[in-house]
Tab-separated table of C-alpha atoms and ligand atoms in Angstrom:
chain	number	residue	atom	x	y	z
A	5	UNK	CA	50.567	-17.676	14.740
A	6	UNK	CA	49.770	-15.791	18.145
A	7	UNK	CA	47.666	-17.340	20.599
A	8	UNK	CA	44.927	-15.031	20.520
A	9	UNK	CA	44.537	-15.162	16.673
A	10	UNK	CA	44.126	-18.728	16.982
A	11	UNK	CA	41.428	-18.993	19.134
A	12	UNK	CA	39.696	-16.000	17.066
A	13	UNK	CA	40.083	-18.509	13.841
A	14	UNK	CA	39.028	-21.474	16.196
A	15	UNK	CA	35.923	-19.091	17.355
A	16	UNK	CA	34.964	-18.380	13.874
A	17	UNK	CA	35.165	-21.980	12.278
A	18	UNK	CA	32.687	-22.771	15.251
A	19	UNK	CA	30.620	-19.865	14.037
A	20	UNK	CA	30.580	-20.459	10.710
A	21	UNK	CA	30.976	-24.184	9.244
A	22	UNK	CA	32.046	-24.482	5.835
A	23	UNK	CA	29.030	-26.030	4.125
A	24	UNK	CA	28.657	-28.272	0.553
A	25	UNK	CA	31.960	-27.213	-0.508
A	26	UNK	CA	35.556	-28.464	0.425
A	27	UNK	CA	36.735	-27.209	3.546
A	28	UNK	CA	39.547	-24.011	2.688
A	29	UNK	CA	37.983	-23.589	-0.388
A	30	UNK	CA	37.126	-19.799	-1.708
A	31	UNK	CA	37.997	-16.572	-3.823
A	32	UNK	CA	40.768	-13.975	-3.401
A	33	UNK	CA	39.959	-10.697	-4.366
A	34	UNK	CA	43.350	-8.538	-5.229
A	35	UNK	CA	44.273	-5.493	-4.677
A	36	UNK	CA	41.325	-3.717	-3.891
A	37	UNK	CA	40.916	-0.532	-1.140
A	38	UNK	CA	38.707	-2.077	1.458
A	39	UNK	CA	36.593	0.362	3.675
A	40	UNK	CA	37.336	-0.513	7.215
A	41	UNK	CA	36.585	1.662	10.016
A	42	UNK	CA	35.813	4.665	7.986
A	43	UNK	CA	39.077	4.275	5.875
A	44	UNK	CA	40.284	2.765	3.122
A	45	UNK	CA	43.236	0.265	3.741
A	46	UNK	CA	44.805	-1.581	0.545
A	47	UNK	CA	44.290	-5.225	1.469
A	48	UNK	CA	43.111	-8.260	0.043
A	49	UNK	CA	39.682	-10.059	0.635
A	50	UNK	CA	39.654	-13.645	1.617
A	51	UNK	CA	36.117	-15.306	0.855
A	52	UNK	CA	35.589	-19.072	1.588
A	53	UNK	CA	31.651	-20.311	1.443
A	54	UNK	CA	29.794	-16.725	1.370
A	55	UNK	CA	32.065	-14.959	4.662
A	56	UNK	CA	34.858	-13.228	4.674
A	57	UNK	CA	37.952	-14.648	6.081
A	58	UNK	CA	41.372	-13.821	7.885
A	59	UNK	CA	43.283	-16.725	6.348
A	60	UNK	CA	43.789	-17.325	2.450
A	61	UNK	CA	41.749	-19.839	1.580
A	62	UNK	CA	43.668	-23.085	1.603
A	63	UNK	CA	42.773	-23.806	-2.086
A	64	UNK	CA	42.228	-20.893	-3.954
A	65	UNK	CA	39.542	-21.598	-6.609
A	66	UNK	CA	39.324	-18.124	-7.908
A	67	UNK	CA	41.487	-15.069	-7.551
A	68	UNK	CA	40.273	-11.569	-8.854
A	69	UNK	CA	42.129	-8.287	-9.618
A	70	UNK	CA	39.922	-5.508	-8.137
A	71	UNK	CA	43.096	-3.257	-9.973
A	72	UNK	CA	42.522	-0.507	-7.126
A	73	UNK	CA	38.936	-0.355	-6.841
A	74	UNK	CA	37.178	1.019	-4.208
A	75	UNK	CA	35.403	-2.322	-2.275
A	76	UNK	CA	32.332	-0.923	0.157
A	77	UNK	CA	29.352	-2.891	1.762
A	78	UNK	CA	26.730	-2.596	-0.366
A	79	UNK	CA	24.336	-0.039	0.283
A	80	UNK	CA	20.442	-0.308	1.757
A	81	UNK	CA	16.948	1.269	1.143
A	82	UNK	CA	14.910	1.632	4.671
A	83	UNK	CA	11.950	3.010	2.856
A	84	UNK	CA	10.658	2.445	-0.604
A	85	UNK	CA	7.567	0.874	-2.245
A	86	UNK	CA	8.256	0.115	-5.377
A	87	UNK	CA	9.381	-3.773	-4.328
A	88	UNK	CA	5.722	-4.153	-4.072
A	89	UNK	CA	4.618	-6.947	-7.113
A	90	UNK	CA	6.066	-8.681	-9.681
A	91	UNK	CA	5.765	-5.740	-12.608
A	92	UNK	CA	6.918	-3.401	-9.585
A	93	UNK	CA	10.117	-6.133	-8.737
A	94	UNK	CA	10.698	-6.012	-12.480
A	95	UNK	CA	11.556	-2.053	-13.128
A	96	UNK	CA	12.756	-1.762	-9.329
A	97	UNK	CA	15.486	-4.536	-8.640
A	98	UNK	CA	17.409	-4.273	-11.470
A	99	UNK	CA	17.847	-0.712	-10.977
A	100	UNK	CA	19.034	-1.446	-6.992
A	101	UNK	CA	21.092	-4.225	-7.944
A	102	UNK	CA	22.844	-1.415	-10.382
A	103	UNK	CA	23.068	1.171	-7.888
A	104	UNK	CA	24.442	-1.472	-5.093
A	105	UNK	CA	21.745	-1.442	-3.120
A	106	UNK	CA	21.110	-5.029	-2.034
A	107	UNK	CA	18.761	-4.586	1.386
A	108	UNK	CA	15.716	-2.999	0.537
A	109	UNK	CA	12.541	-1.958	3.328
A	110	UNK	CA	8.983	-1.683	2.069
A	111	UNK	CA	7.043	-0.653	4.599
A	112	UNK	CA	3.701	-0.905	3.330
A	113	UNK	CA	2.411	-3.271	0.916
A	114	UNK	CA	-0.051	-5.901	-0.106
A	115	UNK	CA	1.357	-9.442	1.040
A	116	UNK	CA	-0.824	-11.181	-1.723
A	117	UNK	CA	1.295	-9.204	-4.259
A	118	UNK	CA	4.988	-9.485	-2.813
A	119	UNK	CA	3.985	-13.352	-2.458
A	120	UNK	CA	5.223	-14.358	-5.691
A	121	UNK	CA	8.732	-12.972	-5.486
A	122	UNK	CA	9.777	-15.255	-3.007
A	123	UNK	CA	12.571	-17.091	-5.121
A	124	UNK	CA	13.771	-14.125	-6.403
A	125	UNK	CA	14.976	-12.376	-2.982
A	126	UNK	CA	17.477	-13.707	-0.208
A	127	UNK	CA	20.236	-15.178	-0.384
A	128	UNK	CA	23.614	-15.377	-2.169
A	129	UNK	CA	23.566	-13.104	-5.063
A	130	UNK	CA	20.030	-11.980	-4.757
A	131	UNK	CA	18.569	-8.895	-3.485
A	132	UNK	CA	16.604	-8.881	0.119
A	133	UNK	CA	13.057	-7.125	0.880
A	134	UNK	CA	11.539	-6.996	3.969
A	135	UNK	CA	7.776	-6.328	4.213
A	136	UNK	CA	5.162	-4.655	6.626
A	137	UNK	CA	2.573	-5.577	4.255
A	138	UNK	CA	-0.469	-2.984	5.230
A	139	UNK	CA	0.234	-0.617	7.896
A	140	UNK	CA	-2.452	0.310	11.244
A	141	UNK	CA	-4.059	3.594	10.233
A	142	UNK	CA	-7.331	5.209	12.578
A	143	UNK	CA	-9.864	6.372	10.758
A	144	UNK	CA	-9.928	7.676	7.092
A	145	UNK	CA	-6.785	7.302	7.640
A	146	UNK	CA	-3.545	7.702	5.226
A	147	UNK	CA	-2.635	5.600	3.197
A	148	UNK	CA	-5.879	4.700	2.285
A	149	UNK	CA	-6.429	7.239	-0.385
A	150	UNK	CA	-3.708	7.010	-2.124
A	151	UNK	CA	-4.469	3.459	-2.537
A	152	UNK	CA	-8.024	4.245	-4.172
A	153	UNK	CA	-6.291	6.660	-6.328
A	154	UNK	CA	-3.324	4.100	-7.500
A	155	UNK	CA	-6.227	1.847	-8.242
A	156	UNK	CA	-8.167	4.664	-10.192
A	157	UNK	CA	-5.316	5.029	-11.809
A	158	UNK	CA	-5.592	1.636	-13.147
A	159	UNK	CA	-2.942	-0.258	-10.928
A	160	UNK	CA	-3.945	-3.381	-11.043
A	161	UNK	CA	-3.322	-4.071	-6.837
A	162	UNK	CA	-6.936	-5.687	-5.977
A	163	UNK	CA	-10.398	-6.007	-7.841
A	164	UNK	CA	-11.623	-3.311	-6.164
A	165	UNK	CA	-11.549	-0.607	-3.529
A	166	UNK	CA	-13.443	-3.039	-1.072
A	167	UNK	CA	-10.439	-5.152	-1.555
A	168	UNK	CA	-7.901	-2.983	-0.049
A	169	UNK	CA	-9.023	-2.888	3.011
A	170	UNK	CA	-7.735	-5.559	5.713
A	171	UNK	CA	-5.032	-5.764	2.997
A	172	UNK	CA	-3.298	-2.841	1.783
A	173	UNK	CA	-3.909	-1.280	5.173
A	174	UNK	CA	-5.883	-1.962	8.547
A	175	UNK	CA	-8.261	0.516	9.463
A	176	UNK	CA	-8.059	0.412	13.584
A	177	UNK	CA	-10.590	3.286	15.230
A	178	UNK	CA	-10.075	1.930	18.769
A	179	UNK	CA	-9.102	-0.684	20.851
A	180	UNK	CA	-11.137	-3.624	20.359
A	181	UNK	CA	-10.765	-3.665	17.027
A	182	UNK	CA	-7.010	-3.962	17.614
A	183	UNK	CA	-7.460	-6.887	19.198
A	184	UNK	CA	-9.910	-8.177	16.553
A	185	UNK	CA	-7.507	-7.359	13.467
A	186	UNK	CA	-4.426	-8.048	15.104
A	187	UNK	CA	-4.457	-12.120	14.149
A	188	UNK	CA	-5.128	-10.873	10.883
A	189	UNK	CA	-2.462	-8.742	11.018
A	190	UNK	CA	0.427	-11.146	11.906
A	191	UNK	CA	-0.855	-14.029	9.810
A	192	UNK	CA	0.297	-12.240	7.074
A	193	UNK	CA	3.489	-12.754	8.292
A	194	UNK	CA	5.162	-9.181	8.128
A	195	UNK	CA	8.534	-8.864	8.968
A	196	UNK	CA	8.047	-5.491	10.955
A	197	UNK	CA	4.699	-3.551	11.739
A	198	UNK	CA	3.877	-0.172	10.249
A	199	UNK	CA	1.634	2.242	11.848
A	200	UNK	CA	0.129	5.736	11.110
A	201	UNK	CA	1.214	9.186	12.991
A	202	UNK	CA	0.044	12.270	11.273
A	203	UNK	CA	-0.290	15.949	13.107
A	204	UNK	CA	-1.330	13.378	16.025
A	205	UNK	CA	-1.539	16.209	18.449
A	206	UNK	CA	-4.873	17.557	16.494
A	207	UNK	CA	-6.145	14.002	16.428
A	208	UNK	CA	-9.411	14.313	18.314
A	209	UNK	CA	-9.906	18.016	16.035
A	210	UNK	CA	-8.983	16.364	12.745
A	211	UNK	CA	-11.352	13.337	13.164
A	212	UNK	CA	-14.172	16.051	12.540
A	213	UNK	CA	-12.996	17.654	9.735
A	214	UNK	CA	-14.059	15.982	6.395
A	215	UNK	CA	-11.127	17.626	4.420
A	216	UNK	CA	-8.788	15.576	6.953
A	217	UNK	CA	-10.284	12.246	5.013
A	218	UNK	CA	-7.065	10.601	3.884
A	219	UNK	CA	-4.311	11.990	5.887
A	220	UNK	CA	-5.128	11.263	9.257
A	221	UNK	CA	-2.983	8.709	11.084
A	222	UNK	CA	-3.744	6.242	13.995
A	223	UNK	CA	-5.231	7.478	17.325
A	224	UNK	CA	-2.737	8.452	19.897
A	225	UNK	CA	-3.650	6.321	22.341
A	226	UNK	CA	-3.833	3.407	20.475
A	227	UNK	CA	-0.073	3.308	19.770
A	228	UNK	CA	1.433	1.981	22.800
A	229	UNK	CA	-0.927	-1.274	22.364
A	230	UNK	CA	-0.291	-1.940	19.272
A	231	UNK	CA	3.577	-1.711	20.407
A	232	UNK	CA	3.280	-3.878	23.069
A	233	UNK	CA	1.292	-6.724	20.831
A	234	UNK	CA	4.454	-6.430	18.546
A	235	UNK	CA	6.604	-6.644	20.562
A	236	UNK	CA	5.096	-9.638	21.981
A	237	UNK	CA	5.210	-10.874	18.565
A	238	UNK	CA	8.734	-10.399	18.361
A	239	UNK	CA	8.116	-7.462	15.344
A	240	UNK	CA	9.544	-4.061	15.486
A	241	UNK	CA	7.206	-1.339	14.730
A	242	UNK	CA	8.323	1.762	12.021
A	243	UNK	CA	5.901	4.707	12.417
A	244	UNK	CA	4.997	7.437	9.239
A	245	UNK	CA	5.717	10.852	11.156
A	246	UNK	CA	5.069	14.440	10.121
A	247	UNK	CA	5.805	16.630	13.059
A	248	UNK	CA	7.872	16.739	15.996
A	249	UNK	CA	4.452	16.278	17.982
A	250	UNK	CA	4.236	12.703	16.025
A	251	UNK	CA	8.221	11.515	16.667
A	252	UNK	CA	7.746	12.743	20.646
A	253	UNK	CA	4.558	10.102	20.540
A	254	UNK	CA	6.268	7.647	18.997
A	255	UNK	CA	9.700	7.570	21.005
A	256	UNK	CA	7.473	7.286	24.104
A	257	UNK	CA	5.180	4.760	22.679
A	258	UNK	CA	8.076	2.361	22.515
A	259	UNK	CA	8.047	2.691	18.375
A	260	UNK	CA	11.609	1.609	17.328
A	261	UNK	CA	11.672	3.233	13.627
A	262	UNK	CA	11.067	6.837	12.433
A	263	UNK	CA	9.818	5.597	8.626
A	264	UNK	CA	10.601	9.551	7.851
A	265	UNK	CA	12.415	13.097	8.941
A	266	UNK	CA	9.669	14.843	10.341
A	267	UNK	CA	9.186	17.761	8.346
A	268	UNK	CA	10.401	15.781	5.187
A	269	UNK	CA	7.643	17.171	3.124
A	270	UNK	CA	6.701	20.236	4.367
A	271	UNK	CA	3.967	21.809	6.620
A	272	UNK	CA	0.517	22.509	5.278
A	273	UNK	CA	-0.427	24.911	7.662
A	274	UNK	CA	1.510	25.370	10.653
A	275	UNK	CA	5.834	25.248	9.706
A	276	UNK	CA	6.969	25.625	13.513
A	277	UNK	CA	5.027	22.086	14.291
A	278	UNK	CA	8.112	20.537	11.579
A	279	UNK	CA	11.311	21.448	13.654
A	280	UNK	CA	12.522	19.276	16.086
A	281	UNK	CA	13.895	20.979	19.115
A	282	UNK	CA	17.305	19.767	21.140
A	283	UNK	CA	15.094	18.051	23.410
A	284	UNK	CA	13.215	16.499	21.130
A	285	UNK	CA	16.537	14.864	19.261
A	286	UNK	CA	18.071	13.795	22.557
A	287	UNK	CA	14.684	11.788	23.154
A	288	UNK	CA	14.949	10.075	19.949
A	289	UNK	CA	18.368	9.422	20.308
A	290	UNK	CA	18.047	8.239	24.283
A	291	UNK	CA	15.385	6.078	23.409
A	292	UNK	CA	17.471	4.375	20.837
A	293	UNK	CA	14.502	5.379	17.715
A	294	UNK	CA	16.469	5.616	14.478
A	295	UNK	CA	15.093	8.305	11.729
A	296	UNK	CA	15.001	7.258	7.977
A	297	UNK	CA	15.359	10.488	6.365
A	298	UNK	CA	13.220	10.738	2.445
A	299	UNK	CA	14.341	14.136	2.393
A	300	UNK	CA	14.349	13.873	-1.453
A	301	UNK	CA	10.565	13.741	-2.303
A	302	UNK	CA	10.404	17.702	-1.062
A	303	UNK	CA	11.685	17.925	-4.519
A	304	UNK	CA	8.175	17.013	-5.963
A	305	UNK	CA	7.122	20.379	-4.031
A	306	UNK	CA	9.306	22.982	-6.186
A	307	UNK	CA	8.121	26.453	-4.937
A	308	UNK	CA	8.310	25.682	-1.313
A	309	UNK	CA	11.475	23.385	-1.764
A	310	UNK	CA	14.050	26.005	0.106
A	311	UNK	CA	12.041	26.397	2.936
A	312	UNK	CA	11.388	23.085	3.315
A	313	UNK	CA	15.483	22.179	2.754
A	314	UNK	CA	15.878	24.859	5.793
A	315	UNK	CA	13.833	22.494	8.014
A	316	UNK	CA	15.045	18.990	6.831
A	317	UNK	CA	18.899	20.121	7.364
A	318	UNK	CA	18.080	21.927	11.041
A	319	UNK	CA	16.547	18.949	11.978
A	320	UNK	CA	19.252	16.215	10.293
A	321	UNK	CA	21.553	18.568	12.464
A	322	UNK	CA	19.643	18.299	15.754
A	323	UNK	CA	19.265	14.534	15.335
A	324	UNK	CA	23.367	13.962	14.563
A	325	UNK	CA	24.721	16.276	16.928
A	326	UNK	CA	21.776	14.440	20.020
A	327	UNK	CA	23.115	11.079	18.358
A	328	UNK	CA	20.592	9.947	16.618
A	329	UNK	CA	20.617	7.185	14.317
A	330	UNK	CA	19.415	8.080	10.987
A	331	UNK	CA	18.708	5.307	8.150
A	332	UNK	CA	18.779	6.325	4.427
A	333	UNK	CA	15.472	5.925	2.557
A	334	UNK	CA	13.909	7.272	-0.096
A	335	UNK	CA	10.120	6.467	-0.313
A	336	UNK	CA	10.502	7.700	-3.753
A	337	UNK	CA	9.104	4.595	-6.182
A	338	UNK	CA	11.398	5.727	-8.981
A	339	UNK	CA	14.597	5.925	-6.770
A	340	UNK	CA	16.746	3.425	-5.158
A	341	UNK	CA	17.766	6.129	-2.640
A	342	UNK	CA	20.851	7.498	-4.834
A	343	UNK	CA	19.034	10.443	-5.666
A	344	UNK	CA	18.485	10.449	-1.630
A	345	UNK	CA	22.489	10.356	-1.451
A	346	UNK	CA	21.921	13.179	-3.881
A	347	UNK	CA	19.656	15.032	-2.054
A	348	UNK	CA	21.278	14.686	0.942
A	349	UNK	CA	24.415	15.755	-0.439
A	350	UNK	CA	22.828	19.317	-1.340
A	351	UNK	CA	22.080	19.272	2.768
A	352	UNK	CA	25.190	19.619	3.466
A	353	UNK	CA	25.749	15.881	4.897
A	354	UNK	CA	29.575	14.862	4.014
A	355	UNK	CA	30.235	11.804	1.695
A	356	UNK	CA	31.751	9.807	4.584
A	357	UNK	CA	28.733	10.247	6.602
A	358	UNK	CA	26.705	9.509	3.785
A	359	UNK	CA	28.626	5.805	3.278
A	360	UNK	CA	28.584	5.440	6.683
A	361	UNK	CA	24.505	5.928	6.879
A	362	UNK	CA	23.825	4.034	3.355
A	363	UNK	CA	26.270	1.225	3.700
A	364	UNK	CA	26.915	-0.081	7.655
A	365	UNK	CA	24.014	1.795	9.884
A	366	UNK	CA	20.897	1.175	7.890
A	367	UNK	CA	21.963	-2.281	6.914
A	368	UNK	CA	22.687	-3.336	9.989
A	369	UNK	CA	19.766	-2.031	11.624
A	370	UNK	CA	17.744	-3.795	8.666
A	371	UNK	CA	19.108	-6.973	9.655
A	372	UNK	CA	20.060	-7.181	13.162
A	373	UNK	CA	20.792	-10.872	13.634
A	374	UNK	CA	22.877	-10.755	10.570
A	375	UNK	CA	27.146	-9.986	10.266
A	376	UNK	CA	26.670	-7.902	7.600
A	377	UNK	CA	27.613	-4.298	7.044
A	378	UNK	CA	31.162	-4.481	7.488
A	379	UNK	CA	34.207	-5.868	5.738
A	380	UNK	CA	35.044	-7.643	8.255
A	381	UNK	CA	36.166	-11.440	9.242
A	382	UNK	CA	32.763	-14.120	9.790
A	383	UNK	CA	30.875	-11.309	8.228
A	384	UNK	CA	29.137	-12.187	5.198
A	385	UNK	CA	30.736	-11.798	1.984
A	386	UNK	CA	28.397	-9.119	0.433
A	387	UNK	CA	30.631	-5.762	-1.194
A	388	UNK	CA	30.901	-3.751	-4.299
A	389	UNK	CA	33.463	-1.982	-5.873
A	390	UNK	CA	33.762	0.854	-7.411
A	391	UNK	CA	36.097	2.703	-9.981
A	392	UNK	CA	36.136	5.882	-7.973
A	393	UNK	CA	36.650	6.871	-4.316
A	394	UNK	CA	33.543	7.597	-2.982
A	395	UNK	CA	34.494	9.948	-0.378
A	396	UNK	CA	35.153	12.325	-2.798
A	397	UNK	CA	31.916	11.646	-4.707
A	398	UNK	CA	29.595	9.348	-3.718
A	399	UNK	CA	27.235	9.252	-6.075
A	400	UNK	CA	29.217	9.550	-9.215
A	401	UNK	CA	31.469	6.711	-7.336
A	402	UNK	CA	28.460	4.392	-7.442
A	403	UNK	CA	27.875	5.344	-11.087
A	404	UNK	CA	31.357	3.605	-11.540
A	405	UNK	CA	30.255	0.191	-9.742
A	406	UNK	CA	32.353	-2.050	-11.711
A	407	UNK	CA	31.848	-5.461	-9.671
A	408	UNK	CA	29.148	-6.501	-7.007
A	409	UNK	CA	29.201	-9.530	-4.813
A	410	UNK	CA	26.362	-10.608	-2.422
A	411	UNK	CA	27.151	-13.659	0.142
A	412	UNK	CA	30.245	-14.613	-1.755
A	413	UNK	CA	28.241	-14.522	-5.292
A	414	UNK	CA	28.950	-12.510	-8.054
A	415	UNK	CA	25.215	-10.373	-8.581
A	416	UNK	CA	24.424	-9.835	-12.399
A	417	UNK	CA	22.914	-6.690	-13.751
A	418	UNK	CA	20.983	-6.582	-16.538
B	503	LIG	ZN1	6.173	5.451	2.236
């Protein structure tokens, strides 16, 4: 053995100590085409307690014939909802844990509702949420309607309208009651902060118009403090953004997350306020904000869906070719972002760039401290594999998921 590979090997047994188990012990998986780089390499996968390994295990407990299969990282959701109580954990994670998708963001909830579902996320062979629990809105501000409606609807989220507030969302008009709510805020424990940006350049305007009630977003000047309180917190903050005007505030502010494409859903009244110009990409991407792109709800708005298309795929292009990062998410409760991939897809963004986005970039920004995302040695042992090759079709490649593995344990689907 080279010098250099045994200090790697000495560097990684440091890294990683073999726990419970026998030291050498693990699984071989066989003959499978293993994504590295961008390409797929026939190789075999060495797996001793939940990473992957250079070295055969020294006793092999288990070896398994991937026959050809395709083996990816599995694949993450930067924005969805539906993770958001036990009944919603019920219809959602079974169909993630189908589709691969094993990292999952929620960015706003109700803690007391997510609190149950502790045992059933993290860790091997389980599925992993992370939670904003209620976002900072100004105002009458979004989401707080839609909340009253879901429990109009009968959703059975809190007693009662009072209830919601504090809870399913913050309502923050101005400074000092930042700084009141704020303890409130973090002893919920949220993993990130979300905040409110909608048409923020008509703020002040808005605020006086009664038909605004609902989808206004967090005062302007209010978003650099609640920035700098999270980031004192150690939290990163994800901003809802409609137009360019509301990314250009939030790249400034210090925000670290785009939760959507601007112009994901369309303009109500003015479509020029939706496209991002070269300037305004090469700010997101110099300031290191990543974009999650729920390009897919548009669908829910049929007549106006080409136009709208015409601005998600001008601005996907500004954002790629500035060098942007861009996270896939759906914020669609009855997706788990394939029909995203789909969407995508009909935007013209290639199948390797799809992978690329769904199964290393928004993972790993999901879970920075983590070696995850990657087929790669000391990296956890998390992949799936699938019949087909998915740079020739992605989503019917995931259709053909035929074995999926999270921390070195096999994940069951029901
Ligand atoms: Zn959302």
């Amino acid at each position: 053995m080279n010098p250099r590979r045994q200090l790697l090997l000495a560097g990684l047994a440091l890294a990683a100590p073999v726990r419970g188990a026998m030291p050498g012990m693990g699984t071989v998986y066989a003959n499978g085409r293993c994504l590295l780089d961008g390409r797929f390499v026939e190789q075999d996968l060495y797996v001793v307690d939940g990473r992957f390994s250079d070295l055969p295990p020294v006793k092999v407990q288990q070896r398994v014939d991937l026959a050809g299969g395709w083996v990816v990282p599995p694949f993450a959701e930067a924005h969805n909802h539906n993770v958001d109580s036990t009944w919603g954990a019920d219809v959602a994670l079974p169909r993630y844990l189908r589709d691969g998708v094993f990292y999952i963001a929620n960015p706003n909830n109700l803690a007391t509702q997510v609190a149950p579902l502790g045992a059933r996320l993290g860790g091997p062979g389980r599925p992993e949420v992370l939670f904003s629990h209620g976002g900072i809105t100004g105002a009458g501000g979004h989401p707080q309607r839609l909340y009253r409606q879901l429990l109009e609807r009968g959703v059975p989220l809190a007693p009662d309208a009072a209830a919601l507030a504090d809870a399913a969302y913050f309502e923050v008009p101005d400074a000092p009651t930042l700084a009141a709510k704020w303890p409130q805020i973090v002893a919920q424990r949220p993993d990130f902060i979300k905040l409110y940006l909608l048409d923020s350049d008509r703020f002040a305007e808005r605020l006086l118009l009664p038909q605004t009630e609902g989808v206004r977003g967090l005062d302007p000047a209010l978003v650099p403090l609640v920035v700098a309180r999270a980031q004192a917190a150690g939290l990163r903050v994800a901003a809802h953004v409609e137009t360019a005007a509301d990314l250009r505030l939030a790249c400034r502010a210090g925000v670290n997350w785009l939760a959507h494409l601007p112009g994901y859903l369309g303009g109500r009244d003015r479509p020029e306020a939706y496209r991002l110009s070269a300037d305004d990409a090469r700010l997101c991407a110099a300031r290191g904000v990543v974009v999650t792109t729920t390009t897919g709800v548009a669908r829910m708005r049929a007549p106006e869906l080409e136009a709208i298309r015409a601005v998600q795929r001008a601005n996907l292009d500004a954002l790629c070719a500035a060098g942007a990062t861009v996270l896939i998410g759906s914020d669609n409760y009855l997706d788990s972002s394939l029909a995203e991939i789909r969407h995508l897809r009909t935007l013209g963004v290639d199948d390797a760039t799809l992978l690329d986005w769904w199964s290393r970039v928004t993972p790993q920004f999901l879970f920075p401290g983590r070696r995850l995302g990657a087929l790669r040695p000391g990296y956890e042992a998390s992949f799936v594999v699938l019949a087909r090759n998915p740079h020739d079709d992605l989503p019917a490649a995931v259709e053909s998921i035929r074995l999926r593995v999270k921390q070195g344990v096999r994940v069951e689907v029901q």
